[in-house]
Amino acid sequence: MKAHLNRRYHLSASHRLHAPEYDEATNRAIFGKCNNPFGHGHNYIVEVSMSGPVDPVTGMVCNLADLDAFAAQHLLERFDHQNLNTVAPFDGVVPTTENFAIEIYRVFQPFPHAHLERVHVEETGNNSFDYAGQ
Ligand SMILES: Nc1nc2c(c(=O)[nH]1)N=C([C@H](O)[C@H](O)COP(=O)(O)OP(=O)(O)OP(=O)(O)O)CN2
Ligand SMILES: [Zn+2]
């Protein structure tokens, strides 16, 4: 029997949507206000979905304390209150929320106590993105 555990994390970060492959005018045309050279910020909500058997003794898919410790080290310490454009891999990849979700999936995949199913990232109240590894 497999159950899914979903856990949400909050982090604030700034970014600028800018592709160095294009010139300034093309960047402005593509990214609009989000190409502002001074950047802007978001209060992101990150939800990770983990799955696994329910332990017959603890009744848990995994211990939330273990998942929170992993998230603190690999997600929050790395990205909270940062300028995403200065944090790998975004020093060469446009920090869209699609790319953020892909990177967060890569970060959580090694979590040893459950299987990573999906990463969901809410960038604003109007848009969110999901990545499930393919
Ligand atoms: N495909 C994508 N398009 C856009 C992304 C993205 O990550 N993927 N991100 C942005 C900007 O980050 C922008 O800050 C959010 O854009 P926008 O939708 O205009 O913002 P909202 O209208 O949802 O919220 P407000 O803060 O009220 O503008 C743009 N495009
Ligand atoms: Zn933005």
PDB file of C-alpha atoms and ligand atoms in Angstrom:
ATOM      1  CA  MET A   1       0.000   0.000   0.000  1.00  0.00           C
ATOM      2  CA  LYS A   2       1.517   3.345  -1.115  1.00  0.00           C
ATOM      3  CA  ALA A   3       0.523   6.737   0.249  1.00  0.00           C
ATOM      4  CA  HIS A   4       1.493  10.243  -0.899  1.00  0.00           C
ATOM      5  CA  LEU A   5       2.782  12.889   1.504  1.00  0.00           C
ATOM      6  CA  ASN A   6       2.648  16.557   0.417  1.00  0.00           C
ATOM      7  CA  ARG A   7       4.666  19.199   2.266  1.00  0.00           C
ATOM      8  CA  ARG A   8       4.755  22.984   1.605  1.00  0.00           C
ATOM      9  CA  TYR A   9       7.667  25.367   2.078  1.00  0.00           C
ATOM     10  CA  HIS A  10       7.724  29.154   1.769  1.00  0.00           C
ATOM     11  CA  LEU A  11      10.660  31.153   0.475  1.00  0.00           C
ATOM     12  CA  SER A  12      11.173  34.698  -0.755  1.00  0.00           C
ATOM     13  CA  ALA A  13      13.571  35.414  -3.610  1.00  0.00           C
ATOM     14  CA  SER A  14      14.203  37.942  -6.335  1.00  0.00           C
ATOM     15  CA  HIS A  15      14.945  37.334  -9.980  1.00  0.00           C
ATOM     16  CA  ARG A  16      15.207  38.916 -13.402  1.00  0.00           C
ATOM     17  CA  LEU A  17      13.991  37.095 -16.465  1.00  0.00           C
ATOM     18  CA  HIS A  18      16.757  37.689 -18.976  1.00  0.00           C
ATOM     19  CA  ALA A  19      18.343  35.448 -21.608  1.00  0.00           C
ATOM     20  CA  PRO A  20      21.949  36.502 -22.364  1.00  0.00           C
ATOM     21  CA  GLU A  21      21.648  34.855 -25.761  1.00  0.00           C
ATOM     22  CA  TYR A  22      19.358  37.686 -26.861  1.00  0.00           C
ATOM     23  CA  ASP A  23      19.981  41.420 -27.121  1.00  0.00           C
ATOM     24  CA  GLU A  24      18.360  43.928 -24.762  1.00  0.00           C
ATOM     25  CA  ALA A  25      15.454  44.750 -27.078  1.00  0.00           C
ATOM     26  CA  THR A  26      14.588  41.098 -27.610  1.00  0.00           C
ATOM     27  CA  ASN A  27      14.740  40.442 -23.879  1.00  0.00           C
ATOM     28  CA  ARG A  28      12.399  43.321 -23.211  1.00  0.00           C
ATOM     29  CA  ALA A  29      10.036  42.088 -25.898  1.00  0.00           C
ATOM     30  CA  ILE A  30       9.978  38.550 -24.478  1.00  0.00           C
ATOM     31  CA  PHE A  31      10.004  39.153 -20.729  1.00  0.00           C
ATOM     32  CA  GLY A  32       8.363  42.578 -20.504  1.00  0.00           C
ATOM     33  CA  LYS A  33       8.296  44.054 -16.986  1.00  0.00           C
ATOM     34  CA  CYS A  34      10.103  40.948 -15.709  1.00  0.00           C
ATOM     35  CA  ASN A  35      13.197  41.991 -17.625  1.00  0.00           C
ATOM     36  CA  ASN A  36      13.584  45.064 -15.392  1.00  0.00           C
ATOM     37  CA  PRO A  37      17.348  45.176 -14.760  1.00  0.00           C
ATOM     38  CA  PHE A  38      16.777  45.750 -11.043  1.00  0.00           C
ATOM     39  CA  GLY A  39      14.813  42.533 -10.691  1.00  0.00           C
ATOM     40  CA  HIS A  40      11.688  41.861  -8.626  1.00  0.00           C
ATOM     41  CA  GLY A  41      10.631  39.394  -5.972  1.00  0.00           C
ATOM     42  CA  HIS A  42       8.196  36.640  -5.164  1.00  0.00           C
ATOM     43  CA  ASN A  43       7.004  34.812  -2.112  1.00  0.00           C
ATOM     44  CA  TYR A  44       7.221  31.321  -3.563  1.00  0.00           C
ATOM     45  CA  ILE A  45       5.293  28.356  -2.235  1.00  0.00           C
ATOM     46  CA  VAL A  46       7.061  25.064  -2.934  1.00  0.00           C
ATOM     47  CA  GLU A  47       5.158  21.820  -2.454  1.00  0.00           C
ATOM     48  CA  VAL A  48       6.922  18.486  -2.699  1.00  0.00           C
ATOM     49  CA  SER A  49       4.945  15.243  -3.068  1.00  0.00           C
ATOM     50  CA  MET A  50       6.615  12.114  -1.717  1.00  0.00           C
ATOM     51  CA  SER A  51       5.300   8.565  -1.846  1.00  0.00           C
ATOM     52  CA  GLY A  52       6.031   5.256  -0.221  1.00  0.00           C
ATOM     53  CA  PRO A  53       4.616   2.449   1.877  1.00  0.00           C
ATOM     54  CA  VAL A  54       3.067   3.399   5.213  1.00  0.00           C
ATOM     55  CA  ASP A  55       5.305   2.043   7.951  1.00  0.00           C
ATOM     56  CA  PRO A  56       3.301  -0.569   9.916  1.00  0.00           C
ATOM     57  CA  VAL A  57       4.715   0.671  13.230  1.00  0.00           C
ATOM     58  CA  THR A  58       4.985   4.481  12.844  1.00  0.00           C
ATOM     59  CA  GLY A  59       2.136   4.846  10.354  1.00  0.00           C
ATOM     60  CA  MET A  60       4.320   7.231   8.330  1.00  0.00           C
ATOM     61  CA  VAL A  61       5.466   7.384   4.683  1.00  0.00           C
ATOM     62  CA  CYS A  62       8.435   9.283   6.087  1.00  0.00           C
ATOM     63  CA  ASN A  63       9.101  11.447   9.110  1.00  0.00           C
ATOM     64  CA  LEU A  64       8.276  15.110   8.383  1.00  0.00           C
ATOM     65  CA  ALA A  65      11.205  16.093  10.615  1.00  0.00           C
ATOM     66  CA  ASP A  66      13.584  14.329   8.209  1.00  0.00           C
ATOM     67  CA  LEU A  67      11.966  15.973   5.164  1.00  0.00           C
ATOM     68  CA  ASP A  68      12.016  19.413   6.826  1.00  0.00           C
ATOM     69  CA  ALA A  69      15.705  19.027   7.750  1.00  0.00           C
ATOM     70  CA  PHE A  70      16.484  18.054   4.149  1.00  0.00           C
ATOM     71  CA  ALA A  71      14.469  21.031   2.824  1.00  0.00           C
ATOM     72  CA  ALA A  72      16.143  23.427   5.247  1.00  0.00           C
ATOM     73  CA  GLN A  73      19.588  22.399   4.044  1.00  0.00           C
ATOM     74  CA  HIS A  74      19.006  21.902   0.315  1.00  0.00           C
ATOM     75  CA  LEU A  75      16.148  24.316  -0.486  1.00  0.00           C
ATOM     76  CA  LEU A  76      15.751  27.101   2.059  1.00  0.00           C
ATOM     77  CA  GLU A  77      19.405  27.758   2.942  1.00  0.00           C
ATOM     78  CA  ARG A  78      20.209  27.831  -0.779  1.00  0.00           C
ATOM     79  CA  PHE A  79      17.375  29.944  -2.181  1.00  0.00           C
ATOM     80  CA  ASP A  80      15.514  31.853   0.565  1.00  0.00           C
ATOM     81  CA  HIS A  81      16.186  35.619   0.449  1.00  0.00           C
ATOM     82  CA  GLN A  82      18.553  35.185  -2.478  1.00  0.00           C
ATOM     83  CA  ASN A  83      18.735  36.757  -5.913  1.00  0.00           C
ATOM     84  CA  LEU A  84      18.059  33.623  -7.958  1.00  0.00           C
ATOM     85  CA  ASN A  85      20.138  34.953 -10.866  1.00  0.00           C
ATOM     86  CA  THR A  86      23.249  34.638  -8.674  1.00  0.00           C
ATOM     87  CA  VAL A  87      22.568  31.053  -7.475  1.00  0.00           C
ATOM     88  CA  ALA A  88      23.508  28.026  -9.584  1.00  0.00           C
ATOM     89  CA  PRO A  89      22.151  26.894 -12.007  1.00  0.00           C
ATOM     90  CA  PHE A  90      20.492  30.274 -12.681  1.00  0.00           C
ATOM     91  CA  ASP A  91      23.765  32.036 -13.431  1.00  0.00           C
ATOM     92  CA  GLY A  92      23.290  30.520 -16.884  1.00  0.00           C
ATOM     93  CA  VAL A  93      19.611  29.468 -16.956  1.00  0.00           C
ATOM     94  CA  VAL A  94      16.636  31.863 -16.989  1.00  0.00           C
ATOM     95  CA  PRO A  95      15.047  31.660 -13.495  1.00  0.00           C
ATOM     96  CA  THR A  96      11.509  30.977 -14.710  1.00  0.00           C
ATOM     97  CA  THR A  97       9.346  28.991 -12.358  1.00  0.00           C
ATOM     98  CA  GLU A  98       9.505  26.036 -14.764  1.00  0.00           C
ATOM     99  CA  ASN A  99      13.293  25.980 -14.384  1.00  0.00           C
ATOM    100  CA  PHE A 100      12.971  26.534 -10.628  1.00  0.00           C
ATOM    101  CA  ALA A 101      10.639  23.533 -10.312  1.00  0.00           C
ATOM    102  CA  ILE A 102      13.053  21.385 -12.367  1.00  0.00           C
ATOM    103  CA  GLU A 103      15.984  22.394 -10.141  1.00  0.00           C
ATOM    104  CA  ILE A 104      13.982  21.751  -6.953  1.00  0.00           C
ATOM    105  CA  TYR A 105      13.072  18.292  -8.302  1.00  0.00           C
ATOM    106  CA  ARG A 106      16.758  17.587  -8.916  1.00  0.00           C
ATOM    107  CA  VAL A 107      17.531  18.735  -5.356  1.00  0.00           C
ATOM    108  CA  PHE A 108      14.889  16.566  -3.668  1.00  0.00           C
ATOM    109  CA  GLN A 109      15.438  13.420  -5.757  1.00  0.00           C
ATOM    110  CA  PRO A 110      18.202  12.077  -3.458  1.00  0.00           C
ATOM    111  CA  PHE A 111      15.951  12.295  -0.366  1.00  0.00           C
ATOM    112  CA  PRO A 112      16.522   8.804   1.087  1.00  0.00           C
ATOM    113  CA  HIS A 113      13.299   8.180   3.032  1.00  0.00           C
ATOM    114  CA  ALA A 114      10.597   8.339   0.327  1.00  0.00           C
ATOM    115  CA  HIS A 115      10.128   8.508  -3.445  1.00  0.00           C
ATOM    116  CA  LEU A 116       9.811  11.983  -4.987  1.00  0.00           C
ATOM    117  CA  GLU A 117       6.676  12.137  -7.097  1.00  0.00           C
ATOM    118  CA  ARG A 118       6.244  15.788  -8.025  1.00  0.00           C
ATOM    119  CA  VAL A 119       7.295  19.365  -7.301  1.00  0.00           C
ATOM    120  CA  HIS A 120       4.695  22.163  -7.399  1.00  0.00           C
ATOM    121  CA  VAL A 121       5.838  25.812  -7.287  1.00  0.00           C
ATOM    122  CA  GLU A 122       3.491  28.782  -6.891  1.00  0.00           C
ATOM    123  CA  GLU A 123       5.174  31.986  -8.067  1.00  0.00           C
ATOM    124  CA  THR A 124       2.220  34.335  -7.604  1.00  0.00           C
ATOM    125  CA  GLY A 125      -1.441  33.982  -6.715  1.00  0.00           C
ATOM    126  CA  ASN A 126      -2.082  33.547 -10.433  1.00  0.00           C
ATOM    127  CA  ASN A 127       0.505  31.095 -11.656  1.00  0.00           C
ATOM    128  CA  SER A 128       1.996  27.831 -10.517  1.00  0.00           C
ATOM    129  CA  PHE A 129       4.049  25.135 -12.178  1.00  0.00           C
ATOM    130  CA  ASP A 130       4.454  21.372 -11.703  1.00  0.00           C
ATOM    131  CA  TYR A 131       7.321  19.044 -12.582  1.00  0.00           C
ATOM    132  CA  ALA A 132       7.276  15.271 -12.166  1.00  0.00           C
ATOM    133  CA  GLY A 133      10.628  14.324 -13.649  1.00  0.00           C
ATOM    134  CA  GLN A 134       9.890  13.874 -17.330  1.00  0.00           C
TER     135      GLN A 134
HETATM  136  N1  LIG B   1       6.221  30.755 -18.554  1.00  0.00           N
HETATM  137  C1  LIG B   1       6.503  31.672 -17.609  1.00  0.00           C
HETATM  138  N2  LIG B   1       6.150  32.953 -17.791  1.00  0.00           N
HETATM  139  C2  LIG B   1       6.424  33.867 -16.826  1.00  0.00           C
HETATM  140  C3  LIG B   1       7.072  33.503 -15.646  1.00  0.00           C
HETATM  141  C4  LIG B   1       7.474  32.133 -15.473  1.00  0.00           C
HETATM  142  O1  LIG B   1       8.092  31.753 -14.457  1.00  0.00           O
HETATM  143  N3  LIG B   1       7.160  31.268 -16.483  1.00  0.00           N
HETATM  144  N4  LIG B   1       7.350  34.428 -14.691  1.00  0.00           N
HETATM  145  C5  LIG B   1       7.028  35.711 -14.867  1.00  0.00           C
HETATM  146  C6  LIG B   1       7.447  36.703 -13.847  1.00  0.00           C
HETATM  147  O2  LIG B   1       8.237  36.082 -12.871  1.00  0.00           O
HETATM  148  C7  LIG B   1       6.395  37.572 -13.156  1.00  0.00           C
HETATM  149  O3  LIG B   1       6.932  38.154 -12.029  1.00  0.00           O
HETATM  150  C8  LIG B   1       5.111  36.874 -12.870  1.00  0.00           C
HETATM  151  O4  LIG B   1       4.361  37.297 -13.933  1.00  0.00           O
HETATM  152  P1  LIG B   1       2.828  37.726 -13.870  1.00  0.00           P
HETATM  153  O5  LIG B   1       2.051  36.497 -14.207  1.00  0.00           O
HETATM  154  O6  LIG B   1       2.658  38.931 -14.691  1.00  0.00           O
HETATM  155  O7  LIG B   1       2.487  38.110 -12.403  1.00  0.00           O
HETATM  156  P2  LIG B   1       1.013  38.010 -11.842  1.00  0.00           P
HETATM  157  O8  LIG B   1       0.079  38.766 -12.745  1.00  0.00           O
HETATM  158  O9  LIG B   1       0.702  36.591 -11.642  1.00  0.00           O
HETATM  159  O10 LIG B   1       1.139  38.715 -10.441  1.00  0.00           O
HETATM  160  P3  LIG B   1       1.460  40.232 -10.248  1.00  0.00           P
HETATM  161  O11 LIG B   1       2.606  40.205  -9.259  1.00  0.00           O
HETATM  162  O12 LIG B   1       0.198  40.820  -9.695  1.00  0.00           O
HETATM  163  O13 LIG B   1       1.858  40.820 -11.569  1.00  0.00           O
HETATM  164  C9  LIG B   1       6.330  36.185 -16.056  1.00  0.00           C
HETATM  165  N5  LIG B   1       6.061  35.148 -17.022  1.00  0.00           N
HETATM  166 ZN    ZN B   2       9.006  37.189 -11.423  1.00  0.00          ZN
END
